Coordinates of C-alpha atoms and ligand atoms in Angstrom, one line a residue:
M801 CA 133.3 128.6 45.4
V802 CA 131.7 125.4 44.3
L803 CA 131.5 122.7 46.9
A804 CA 131.4 119.3 45.4
S805 CA 129.8 116.3 47.1
R806 CA 132.2 114.2 49.0
F807 CA 130.7 111.0 47.5
P808 CA 131.6 109.6 44.1
D809 CA 129.0 110.2 41.3
V810 CA 126.4 107.6 40.8
E811 CA 125.0 106.4 37.5
I812 CA 121.5 107.7 36.7
P813 CA 119.7 105.3 34.5
D814 CA 118.1 107.0 31.5
V815 CA 114.7 105.4 31.9
P816 CA 111.2 106.4 33.0
V817 CA 110.3 106.4 36.7
P818 CA 108.3 103.1 36.7
S819 CA 111.0 101.2 34.8
Y820 CA 113.6 102.2 37.4
V821 CA 111.5 102.1 40.6
L822 CA 109.8 98.8 39.8
A823 CA 112.9 97.1 38.4
A824 CA 113.4 95.0 41.5
S825 CA 109.7 94.1 41.7
R826 CA 109.9 92.1 38.5
G827 CA 112.0 89.5 40.3
L828 CA 110.3 89.6 43.7
G829 CA 107.1 87.7 42.9
D830 CA 105.0 87.1 46.0
A831 CA 107.1 89.3 48.3
P832 CA 105.0 92.1 49.8
A833 CA 105.5 95.5 48.1
L834 CA 102.7 97.4 49.9
V835 CA 101.0 96.5 53.1
D836 CA 98.1 98.4 54.7
G837 CA 99.4 99.0 58.2
L838 CA 95.9 98.7 59.8
S839 CA 94.2 95.9 57.9
G840 CA 97.3 94.0 56.6
E841 CA 95.9 94.0 53.1
T842 CA 98.9 93.4 50.8
I843 CA 99.9 94.0 47.2
T844 CA 102.8 91.8 46.1
H845 CA 105.6 93.0 43.9
A846 CA 104.4 90.9 41.0
Q847 CA 100.8 92.3 41.5
L848 CA 102.1 95.8 41.6
V849 CA 103.8 95.5 38.2
G850 CA 100.6 94.0 36.7
Y851 CA 98.3 96.6 38.2
V852 CA 100.5 99.5 37.0
D853 CA 100.3 98.1 33.4
R854 CA 96.5 97.9 33.6
F855 CA 96.1 101.3 35.1
A856 CA 98.2 102.9 32.4
A857 CA 96.3 101.0 29.7
A858 CA 93.0 102.2 31.2
L859 CA 94.1 105.9 31.2
H860 CA 95.0 105.7 27.5
A861 CA 91.7 103.9 26.8
R862 CA 89.8 106.8 28.3
G863 CA 91.6 109.3 26.1
L864 CA 94.5 110.4 28.2
G865 CA 98.0 110.5 26.7
K866 CA 101.5 111.9 27.1
G867 CA 101.8 115.1 29.1
D868 CA 98.2 115.1 30.3
V869 CA 97.9 116.0 34.0
V870 CA 96.0 113.7 36.4
A871 CA 95.3 115.1 39.8
V872 CA 95.3 112.7 42.7
F873 CA 93.5 113.6 45.9
S874 CA 93.8 110.6 48.3
P875 CA 95.2 109.7 51.7
N876 CA 98.0 107.0 51.8
T877 CA 96.7 103.6 50.8
I878 CA 98.3 100.6 49.2
W879 CA 96.7 101.7 46.0
F880 CA 98.3 105.2 45.8
P881 CA 101.5 103.8 44.3
V882 CA 99.5 101.8 41.7
V883 CA 97.8 105.1 40.7
F884 CA 101.1 107.1 40.6
H885 CA 103.1 104.5 38.6
G886 CA 100.1 103.9 36.4
I887 CA 99.9 107.6 35.5
A888 CA 103.7 107.7 35.0
A889 CA 103.7 104.6 32.8
A890 CA 101.0 106.2 30.7
G891 CA 103.3 109.2 30.1
C892 CA 100.9 111.4 32.1
V893 CA 101.8 113.8 34.9
M894 CA 100.6 113.2 38.5
S895 CA 99.7 116.3 40.4
P896 CA 99.2 115.4 44.1
V897 CA 96.6 117.3 46.1
N898 CA 96.9 117.8 49.9
S899 CA 94.3 115.6 51.6
L900 CA 93.3 118.5 53.9
Y901 CA 92.6 121.0 51.2
T902 CA 89.4 122.9 51.0
P903 CA 87.4 123.1 47.7
D904 CA 88.9 126.5 46.9
E905 CA 92.4 125.2 47.3
I906 CA 91.7 122.1 45.3
A907 CA 90.1 124.1 42.5
F908 CA 93.1 126.5 42.3
Q909 CA 95.4 123.5 41.8
L910 CA 93.2 121.7 39.3
R911 CA 92.9 124.9 37.2
D912 CA 96.5 126.0 37.5
A913 CA 97.8 122.5 36.6
G914 CA 95.3 122.1 33.8
A915 CA 94.2 118.7 35.2
K916 CA 92.2 116.5 32.8
L917 CA 91.2 113.9 35.4
L918 CA 90.8 113.7 39.1
V919 CA 91.4 110.5 41.0
T920 CA 90.0 110.5 44.5
V921 CA 88.3 108.4 47.2
S922 CA 84.6 108.5 48.2
P923 CA 85.1 110.2 51.6
F924 CA 86.7 113.1 49.8
L925 CA 83.9 113.6 47.2
D926 CA 82.1 116.3 49.2
R927 CA 85.2 118.5 48.6
A928 CA 86.3 117.1 45.3
R929 CA 83.0 117.6 43.5
P930 CA 82.6 121.4 44.1
A931 CA 86.3 121.9 43.3
M932 CA 85.9 120.1 40.0
E933 CA 82.8 122.2 39.1
K934 CA 84.7 125.4 39.9
A935 CA 87.7 124.3 37.8
G936 CA 85.7 122.9 35.0
V937 CA 87.1 119.3 35.3
T938 CA 84.6 116.6 34.4
D939 CA 86.6 113.3 34.3
L940 CA 86.5 111.5 37.7
V941 CA 87.8 108.2 39.0
V942 CA 86.7 107.2 42.6
L943 CA 89.0 104.5 43.7
D944 CA 86.5 102.8 46.1
G945 CA 83.6 103.5 43.7
A946 CA 80.8 106.0 43.6
E947 CA 77.6 106.6 41.6
G948 CA 78.4 107.7 38.1
A949 CA 82.2 107.4 38.3
D950 CA 84.7 104.6 37.3
S951 CA 86.4 102.8 40.2
L952 CA 89.8 101.3 40.5
R953 CA 88.4 97.9 39.9
D954 CA 86.9 99.2 36.6
L955 CA 90.4 100.5 35.5
L956 CA 92.3 97.4 36.6
T957 CA 90.0 95.0 34.7
T958 CA 90.4 96.8 31.4
Q959 CA 91.0 94.7 28.4
A960 CA 92.8 97.6 26.6
P961 CA 96.2 96.8 25.2
S962 CA 99.3 97.7 27.2
V963 CA 100.9 101.0 26.4
S964 CA 104.5 102.1 25.9
P965 CA 104.5 105.8 25.4
D966 CA 107.7 107.4 24.1
I967 CA 109.1 109.0 27.2
D968 CA 112.2 111.2 27.3
P969 CA 113.2 111.0 30.9
A970 CA 115.3 114.2 30.7
T971 CA 112.5 116.4 29.6
D972 CA 109.1 114.7 30.1
L973 CA 107.4 115.6 33.4
V974 CA 106.3 112.8 35.8
T975 CA 104.9 114.9 38.7
L976 CA 103.7 118.4 39.4
P977 CA 103.6 119.0 43.1
Y978 CA 102.8 122.5 44.4
S979 CA 105.2 124.7 46.3
S980 CA 105.4 128.5 46.9
G981 CA 109.2 128.3 46.7
T982 CA 110.9 131.4 48.1
T983 CA 108.0 133.8 47.5
G984 CA 104.4 134.3 46.2
L985 CA 101.6 131.8 45.6
P986 CA 101.9 128.0 45.3
K987 CA 103.3 127.1 41.9
G988 CA 103.5 123.8 39.9
V989 CA 106.9 122.4 40.4
M990 CA 107.9 120.6 37.1
L991 CA 109.8 117.4 38.0
T992 CA 110.9 115.1 35.2
H993 CA 111.3 111.4 35.2
R994 CA 115.1 111.9 35.4
N995 CA 114.7 114.2 38.5
L996 CA 112.9 111.4 40.4
V997 CA 115.1 108.6 39.2
A998 CA 118.2 110.6 40.0
N999 CA 117.0 111.4 43.6
V1000 CA 116.4 107.7 44.5
A1001 CA 119.8 106.7 42.8
Q1002 CA 121.6 109.6 44.6
T1003 CA 120.6 108.5 48.1
R1004 CA 121.3 104.8 47.7
P1005 CA 125.0 104.9 48.6
L1006 CA 124.2 106.5 52.0
I1007 CA 122.1 103.5 53.0
D1008 CA 123.3 100.2 54.3
L1009 CA 120.4 98.0 53.2
A1010 CA 119.3 95.4 55.7
P1011 CA 120.2 91.9 54.5
G1012 CA 116.7 90.6 55.3
G1013 CA 115.0 93.3 53.3
E1014 CA 113.8 96.8 54.3
R1015 CA 110.3 97.6 55.6
I1016 CA 109.4 101.3 55.5
I1017 CA 106.6 102.9 57.4
A1018 CA 104.7 105.4 55.2
V1019 CA 102.8 107.6 57.5
L1020 CA 103.9 110.9 55.9
P1021 CA 101.7 111.6 52.9
F1022 CA 102.5 110.4 49.4
F1023 CA 100.9 113.7 48.2
H1024 CA 104.1 115.5 49.5
I1025 CA 107.3 115.0 47.5
Y1026 CA 109.0 113.6 50.7
G1027 CA 106.4 110.8 50.8
L1028 CA 106.5 110.2 47.1
T1029 CA 110.2 110.0 46.6
V1030 CA 111.7 108.9 49.9
L1031 CA 109.0 106.7 51.3
M1032 CA 107.2 105.2 48.2
N1033 CA 109.8 105.2 45.4
Q1034 CA 112.9 104.7 47.4
G1035 CA 111.3 101.9 49.4
L1036 CA 110.0 100.1 46.3
Q1037 CA 113.3 100.6 44.4
W1038 CA 115.1 98.8 47.3
G1039 CA 112.7 95.9 46.7
G1040 CA 111.3 96.6 50.2
A1041 CA 107.9 96.6 51.6
V1042 CA 106.1 99.9 52.2
I1043 CA 103.7 99.9 55.1
T1044 CA 101.0 102.5 54.6
L1045 CA 99.0 104.4 57.3
P1046 CA 96.3 106.9 56.3
R1047 CA 97.1 109.4 59.0
F1048 CA 99.3 109.9 62.0
D1049 CA 98.1 108.4 65.2
L1050 CA 100.9 107.6 67.6
E1051 CA 99.5 104.3 68.9
Q1052 CA 98.7 103.0 65.3
F1053 CA 102.2 104.2 64.2
L1054 CA 103.9 102.3 67.0
R1055 CA 101.8 99.2 66.6
A1056 CA 102.5 99.1 62.9
I1057 CA 106.2 99.4 63.5
Q1058 CA 106.0 96.5 66.0
D1059 CA 103.7 94.2 64.0
H1060 CA 105.3 94.7 60.6
R1061 CA 108.9 94.7 61.9
V1062 CA 109.5 98.1 60.3
T1063 CA 113.2 98.8 59.6
R1064 CA 113.0 102.5 58.5
A1065 CA 110.9 105.4 59.5
F1066 CA 111.1 108.7 57.6
V1067 CA 109.2 111.4 59.5
A1068 CA 109.0 115.1 60.4
P1069 CA 110.0 116.7 63.7
P1070 CA 106.5 116.6 65.4
I1071 CA 106.7 112.8 65.3
L1072 CA 110.1 112.8 66.9
L1073 CA 108.7 115.0 69.6
A1074 CA 106.1 112.4 70.4
L1075 CA 108.7 109.6 70.3
A1076 CA 110.8 111.6 72.8
K1077 CA 108.0 112.3 75.3
H1078 CA 105.0 110.0 75.1
P1079 CA 104.6 107.2 77.6
L1080 CA 103.0 104.9 74.9
V1081 CA 106.4 104.5 73.3
E1082 CA 107.5 102.1 76.1
Q1083 CA 104.6 99.7 75.4
F1084 CA 105.7 98.6 72.0
D1085 CA 108.6 96.5 70.6
L1086 CA 110.4 98.9 68.3
S1087 CA 113.6 96.7 68.1
S1088 CA 113.3 96.2 64.3
L1089 CA 114.0 99.9 63.6
R1090 CA 117.4 100.7 62.1
S1091 CA 116.9 104.4 61.6
I1092 CA 114.4 107.2 62.0
T1093 CA 115.1 110.1 59.5
S1094 CA 113.6 113.5 60.1
G1095 CA 113.1 116.0 57.3
A1096 CA 111.0 118.9 56.0
A1097 CA 111.7 121.2 59.0
P1098 CA 114.5 122.0 61.4
L1099 CA 115.3 119.3 63.9
D1100 CA 116.7 120.3 67.3
E1101 CA 119.9 118.5 68.1
S1102 CA 118.8 117.8 71.7
L1103 CA 115.5 116.3 70.4
A1104 CA 117.4 114.0 68.1
L1105 CA 119.6 112.9 70.9
A1106 CA 116.7 112.4 73.3
V1107 CA 114.9 110.1 70.8
E1108 CA 118.0 108.1 70.1
Q1109 CA 118.8 107.6 73.8
R1110 CA 115.2 106.7 74.7
L1111 CA 114.8 104.1 71.9
R1112 CA 118.2 102.6 72.6
G1113 CA 117.2 102.2 76.2
L1114 CA 114.0 100.3 75.5
A1115 CA 113.7 96.6 76.3
G1116 CA 114.7 94.5 73.3
A1117 CA 116.7 97.3 71.6
G1118 CA 119.1 95.9 69.0
E1119 CA 122.8 95.9 69.6
D1120 CA 123.6 98.8 67.3
G1121 CA 120.5 100.6 68.3
V1122 CA 118.4 102.9 66.2
T1123 CA 120.1 105.9 64.6
V1124 CA 118.3 109.3 64.4
A1125 CA 119.2 110.7 61.0
Q1126 CA 118.3 113.9 59.2
G1127 CA 117.6 114.9 55.6
Y1128 CA 117.2 118.3 53.9
G1129 CA 115.8 119.5 50.7
M1130 CA 112.8 121.1 48.9
T1131 CA 110.0 120.1 46.6
E1132 CA 112.1 121.9 43.9
L1133 CA 114.9 119.4 44.6
S1134 CA 112.8 116.2 44.2
P1135 CA 113.3 116.7 47.2
V1136 CA 116.7 115.5 48.7
S1137 CA 120.0 117.4 48.5
H1138 CA 121.5 116.6 51.9
T1139 CA 121.3 113.7 54.3
T1140 CA 123.2 112.0 57.1
P1141 CA 124.5 108.6 56.1
D1142 CA 124.0 105.2 57.8
R1143 CA 126.9 104.2 59.9
G1144 CA 129.8 103.0 57.7
T1145 CA 128.5 104.6 54.5
G1146 CA 129.9 108.1 55.0
P1147 CA 133.0 109.3 53.2
A1148 CA 135.9 107.2 54.4
G1149 CA 137.3 107.9 57.8
D1150 CA 134.6 110.4 58.9
P1151 CA 133.5 110.0 62.4
D1152 CA 129.7 110.0 63.3
V1153 CA 127.9 113.0 62.0
P1154 CA 126.8 115.5 64.6
K1155 CA 123.1 115.4 65.3
G1156 CA 122.2 119.0 64.5
T1157 CA 123.5 118.8 60.9
V1158 CA 121.7 117.7 57.8
G1159 CA 124.7 115.7 56.7
Y1160 CA 126.5 115.7 53.4
A1161 CA 125.5 116.8 49.9
I1162 CA 124.4 113.6 48.2
P1163 CA 126.3 112.2 45.2
G1164 CA 126.2 114.5 42.1
T1165 CA 125.1 117.5 44.2
E1166 CA 127.1 120.7 44.1
C1167 CA 126.6 123.5 46.6
R1168 CA 127.4 127.1 47.1
L1169 CA 127.0 129.3 50.2
V1170 CA 126.3 132.9 49.0
D1171 CA 125.9 136.1 50.9
P1172 CA 122.4 137.2 49.7
A1173 CA 123.3 140.9 50.1
T1174 CA 126.4 140.9 47.9
G1175 CA 126.1 137.8 45.8
E1176 CA 129.6 136.9 46.9
D1177 CA 130.6 133.5 48.3
A1178 CA 130.6 133.4 52.1
A1179 CA 134.0 133.2 53.7
A1180 CA 135.1 129.8 55.0
G1181 CA 133.1 128.8 58.1
Q1182 CA 130.6 131.6 57.5
S1183 CA 126.9 131.1 56.7
G1184 CA 125.3 131.9 53.4
E1185 CA 122.3 131.2 51.3
L1186 CA 122.5 127.6 50.1
W1187 CA 122.5 127.2 46.4
V1188 CA 122.2 123.6 45.0
R1189 CA 123.0 122.2 41.5
G1190 CA 122.4 118.6 40.4
P1191 CA 120.3 116.2 38.5
Q1192 CA 117.5 116.5 41.1
V1193 CA 116.9 120.2 40.4
M1194 CA 113.4 120.9 38.9
A1195 CA 112.9 121.9 35.3
G1196 CA 111.1 125.1 36.5
Y1197 CA 107.7 126.4 37.7
L1198 CA 104.7 125.7 35.4
N1199 CA 103.7 128.7 33.3
N1200 CA 105.8 131.0 35.4
E1201 CA 109.0 132.1 33.8
Q1202 CA 109.5 135.0 36.2
A1203 CA 109.4 132.8 39.3
T1204 CA 111.6 130.2 37.6
R1205 CA 114.2 132.8 36.7
D1206 CA 114.1 134.2 40.3
T1207 CA 114.8 130.8 41.8
L1208 CA 116.8 128.9 39.2
D1209 CA 119.7 130.9 37.6
G1210 CA 121.3 130.5 34.2
E1211 CA 124.0 128.2 35.5
G1212 CA 121.6 125.7 37.0
W1213 CA 121.8 126.8 40.6
L1214 CA 118.6 126.5 42.6
H1215 CA 118.6 129.3 45.2
T1216 CA 117.0 127.6 48.2
G1217 CA 116.2 130.6 50.4
D1218 CA 117.7 128.7 53.3
V1219 CA 120.9 129.8 55.1
A1220 CA 123.5 127.2 56.0
V1221 CA 127.0 126.6 57.1
V1222 CA 129.4 123.8 56.2
D1223 CA 132.2 122.3 58.3
D1224 CA 135.6 121.2 57.0
L1225 CA 134.3 117.6 56.6
G1226 CA 131.5 118.8 54.3
R1227 CA 128.6 118.5 56.8
Y1228 CA 126.0 121.2 56.4
T1229 CA 123.8 122.8 59.1
V1230 CA 120.7 124.8 58.2
V1231 CA 120.7 127.9 60.4
D1232 CA 118.1 130.2 59.1
R1233 CA 115.6 131.0 56.3
V1234 CA 115.6 134.1 54.2
K1235 CA 112.4 133.4 52.2
E1236 CA 108.8 134.2 53.1
L1237 CA 107.9 130.5 53.6
I1238 CA 106.4 129.4 56.9
K1239 CA 106.7 125.8 57.9
Y1240 CA 104.0 124.4 60.2
K1241 CA 104.5 120.7 61.2
G1242 CA 106.6 120.2 58.1
Y1243 CA 103.9 121.6 55.7
Q1244 CA 104.3 124.7 53.6
V1245 CA 102.3 127.8 54.5
A1246 CA 102.7 130.6 51.9
P1247 CA 102.2 134.1 53.4
A1248 CA 101.2 135.5 50.0
E1249 CA 98.4 133.0 49.7
L1250 CA 97.0 133.8 53.1
E1251 CA 97.3 137.5 52.5
A1252 CA 95.2 137.2 49.3
V1253 CA 92.5 135.3 51.1
L1254 CA 92.5 137.8 54.0
I1255 CA 92.3 140.9 51.7
A1256 CA 89.3 139.3 50.0
H1257 CA 87.3 139.8 53.2
P1258 CA 85.3 143.1 53.0
G1259 CA 86.3 144.0 56.6
I1260 CA 90.0 143.8 55.9
A1261 CA 91.8 146.6 54.0
D1262 CA 95.3 145.2 54.1
A1263 CA 97.2 142.2 55.5
A1264 CA 100.6 140.8 56.1
V1265 CA 101.5 137.3 57.4
I1266 CA 104.7 136.1 59.0
G1267 CA 105.6 133.0 61.1
V1268 CA 106.4 133.5 64.8
K1269 CA 108.2 130.8 66.8
D1270 CA 106.2 129.2 69.5
E1271 CA 108.7 128.4 72.3
E1272 CA 106.7 125.5 73.7
S1273 CA 106.1 123.4 70.5
G1274 CA 109.0 124.8 68.5
E1275 CA 106.6 125.4 65.6
E1276 CA 106.2 128.5 63.6
L1277 CA 102.7 129.9 64.0
P1278 CA 101.2 131.9 61.1
K1279 CA 100.4 135.4 62.4
A1280 CA 98.4 138.0 60.5
F1281 CA 98.9 141.8 60.8
L1282 CA 95.7 143.3 59.7
V1283 CA 94.4 146.8 58.8
R1284 CA 90.6 147.0 59.2
A1285 CA 88.6 148.5 56.4
P1286 CA 87.0 151.9 57.2
G1287 CA 84.0 151.3 59.5
S1288 CA 84.9 147.6 60.0
A1289 CA 85.0 146.3 63.6
I1290 CA 86.1 142.8 62.6
T1291 CA 87.5 140.8 65.5
E1292 CA 90.3 138.3 65.9
D1293 CA 87.9 135.5 66.4
E1294 CA 85.9 136.5 63.2
V1295 CA 89.2 136.5 61.2
K1296 CA 90.2 133.1 62.5
A1297 CA 86.7 131.6 61.8
Y1298 CA 86.7 133.1 58.2
M1299 CA 90.2 131.7 57.5
A1300 CA 89.4 128.2 59.0
E1301 CA 86.7 127.9 56.3
K1302 CA 88.8 129.0 53.4
V1303 CA 92.1 127.2 54.0
A1304 CA 93.5 123.8 55.2
P1305 CA 94.1 123.4 59.0
H1306 CA 97.9 123.8 58.7
K1307 CA 97.4 127.2 57.1
K1308 CA 95.1 128.6 59.8
I1309 CA 95.9 132.0 61.1
R1310 CA 96.8 131.3 64.8
I1311 CA 97.6 134.9 65.9
V1312 CA 96.0 138.2 64.8
E1313 CA 97.3 141.8 65.5
F1314 CA 95.5 144.8 64.2
I1315 CA 97.7 147.7 63.0
E1316 CA 97.2 151.1 61.3
Q1317 CA 99.3 150.4 58.2
V1318 CA 101.3 147.5 56.7
P1319 CA 104.9 148.6 56.4
K1320 CA 105.9 148.5 52.7
S1321 CA 108.9 149.4 50.5
A1322 CA 108.6 152.1 47.8
A1323 CA 107.9 149.3 45.3
G1324 CA 105.0 148.0 47.5
K1325 CA 106.8 145.0 48.9
I1326 CA 105.8 144.1 52.5
L1327 CA 108.6 144.7 54.9
R1328 CA 108.4 141.5 56.8
K1329 CA 111.6 142.1 58.7
E1330 CA 110.0 145.2 60.2
L1331 CA 107.0 143.2 61.3
R1332 CA 109.3 140.5 62.8
T1333 CA 111.1 143.0 65.0
R1334 CA 108.1 144.9 66.1
Ligands
AYL2602 P1 109.2 121.5 51.1 N1 116.1 121.5 58.3 C1 115.7 122.7 58.2 N2 114.8 123.1 57.3 C2 114.3 122.2 56.5 C3 114.8 120.8 56.5 C4 115.7 120.5 57.5 N3 116.2 119.2 57.7 N4 114.2 120.1 55.5 C5 113.4 121.0 54.9 N5 113.5 122.2 55.4 C6 112.7 123.5 55.1 O1 109.3 122.0 49.7 C7 113.6 124.4 54.3 O2 113.2 125.7 54.6 O3 110.1 120.2 51.1 C8 113.2 124.1 52.9 O4 113.5 125.1 51.9 O5 107.9 121.2 51.7 C9 111.8 123.8 53.0 O6 111.6 123.1 54.2 C10 111.3 122.9 51.8 O7 110.0 122.5 52.1 C11 114.5 114.5 53.2 C12 113.2 114.7 53.7 C13 114.1 116.6 52.1 C14 112.4 115.8 53.5 C15 112.9 116.7 52.6 C16 112.2 118.0 52.4 C17 110.9 118.1 51.9 C18 110.3 119.4 52.2 C19 114.9 115.5 52.3 O8 115.3 113.5 53.4

């Protein structure tokens, strides 16, 4: 049974991402578009439009054109949106690289994406340079400048003519983030201009925009699709100001909310945990906040309530108080498919949405709940694998037809690998995950990727990785089951040290168990369920 969204459809403008997202900027002149949350350095809306034009012109002047992939390896700064929209306006495709990646991980992505240029910052050069060498990428831009590379200033002062590439929003890609999806190694997720335009347009009716303008805190990284669509593009499309922070530090985060009168925070569960528990929270004036939305990993209902109650009880709290909201989606969904609405914007007559739910399917989004064993629709009130169809569904995985077919069926349904239930009012709750993916602090950890790195160690004959829930933090910890190679006496500490060097911190193996044999099916598939119930 196809479950339609309870919201009326929205119009999705048939234009490239920068035209849509920066439409409001053209009339906003000196109003701040981007503010550095630490230094206060600001880019106005008018400047943003001008800088994007120059950046795009400079890319064409250096020989890049439609469809070329530009990798961006940078923390959040006020310049990141200039770089992204400049790349998009040039008709190129921005592939965002996780700031914590090791040279091996960066090289994999550069090579797989076929990147022609890497844009980075000087503190990242010690990892960027070896990765470029490995992947055979030679063109480099270092935003804050470095010996032998062009800087942002060089690009923004180009005299090259403005460009207007012929972009077909429905088919031309604008970004290529990496996700392992339901199984296997990280893959390039092909997202079109239309996917990203749609996702911002689709969430708009569920937001009651502040009359005085919205100010969004951008502490989650722009290199993740959550940061790119929900923080950067949504915030700019609203004509708001996006306040950037380079990394999460609770005190800086609270101070930035206070000093910049932030109205909206979009975060992941670990930040809500800090807001519920940490004594620092009481020392700041957070009364400007209208909502805090959690996404990217399951949010406990009691944690959501605890944060809401605590913030509403603070001195100076607004009359209506802050609402803790929740969104759900995947990189493959640009990323939003479900969210809880602002008060008053839900389907007519609905009471407040219960805290544990991820809310409604957003406009234009159809869902099915399917029993993964039989392929039949789940009975009313029963859980099933969530399938999603809508204009935000990716075009497919780059150079990987098999993975695309396994995830996106012939009728356009994206099989999420998440298990959900829906109530009679159309509110969804995510209850389980049937895919391999591990989530650590909202970041993806792909077991197959870790297994490949583990098996490459001469002391390890075979490996299987699963996530195990840590009761204290609520996080899933990557755990490796390992078979030692004959004659090897490799220890848990040696395994951990080896992995820490090869992979980003969120992918570290946190628990090791040595076993005789990895349980596998006749076809050689790891029987993860068996490992889970051991
Ligand atoms: P990826 N509850 C439970 N699991 C979730 C939730 C949630 N609210 N959100 C994401 N996940 C899990 O590609 C789920 O297993 O995108 C899903 O398949 O890094 C996987 O994370 C996708 O991970 C927002 C804010 C969507 C964030 C996002 C998700 C971006 C994460 C809508 O409003």
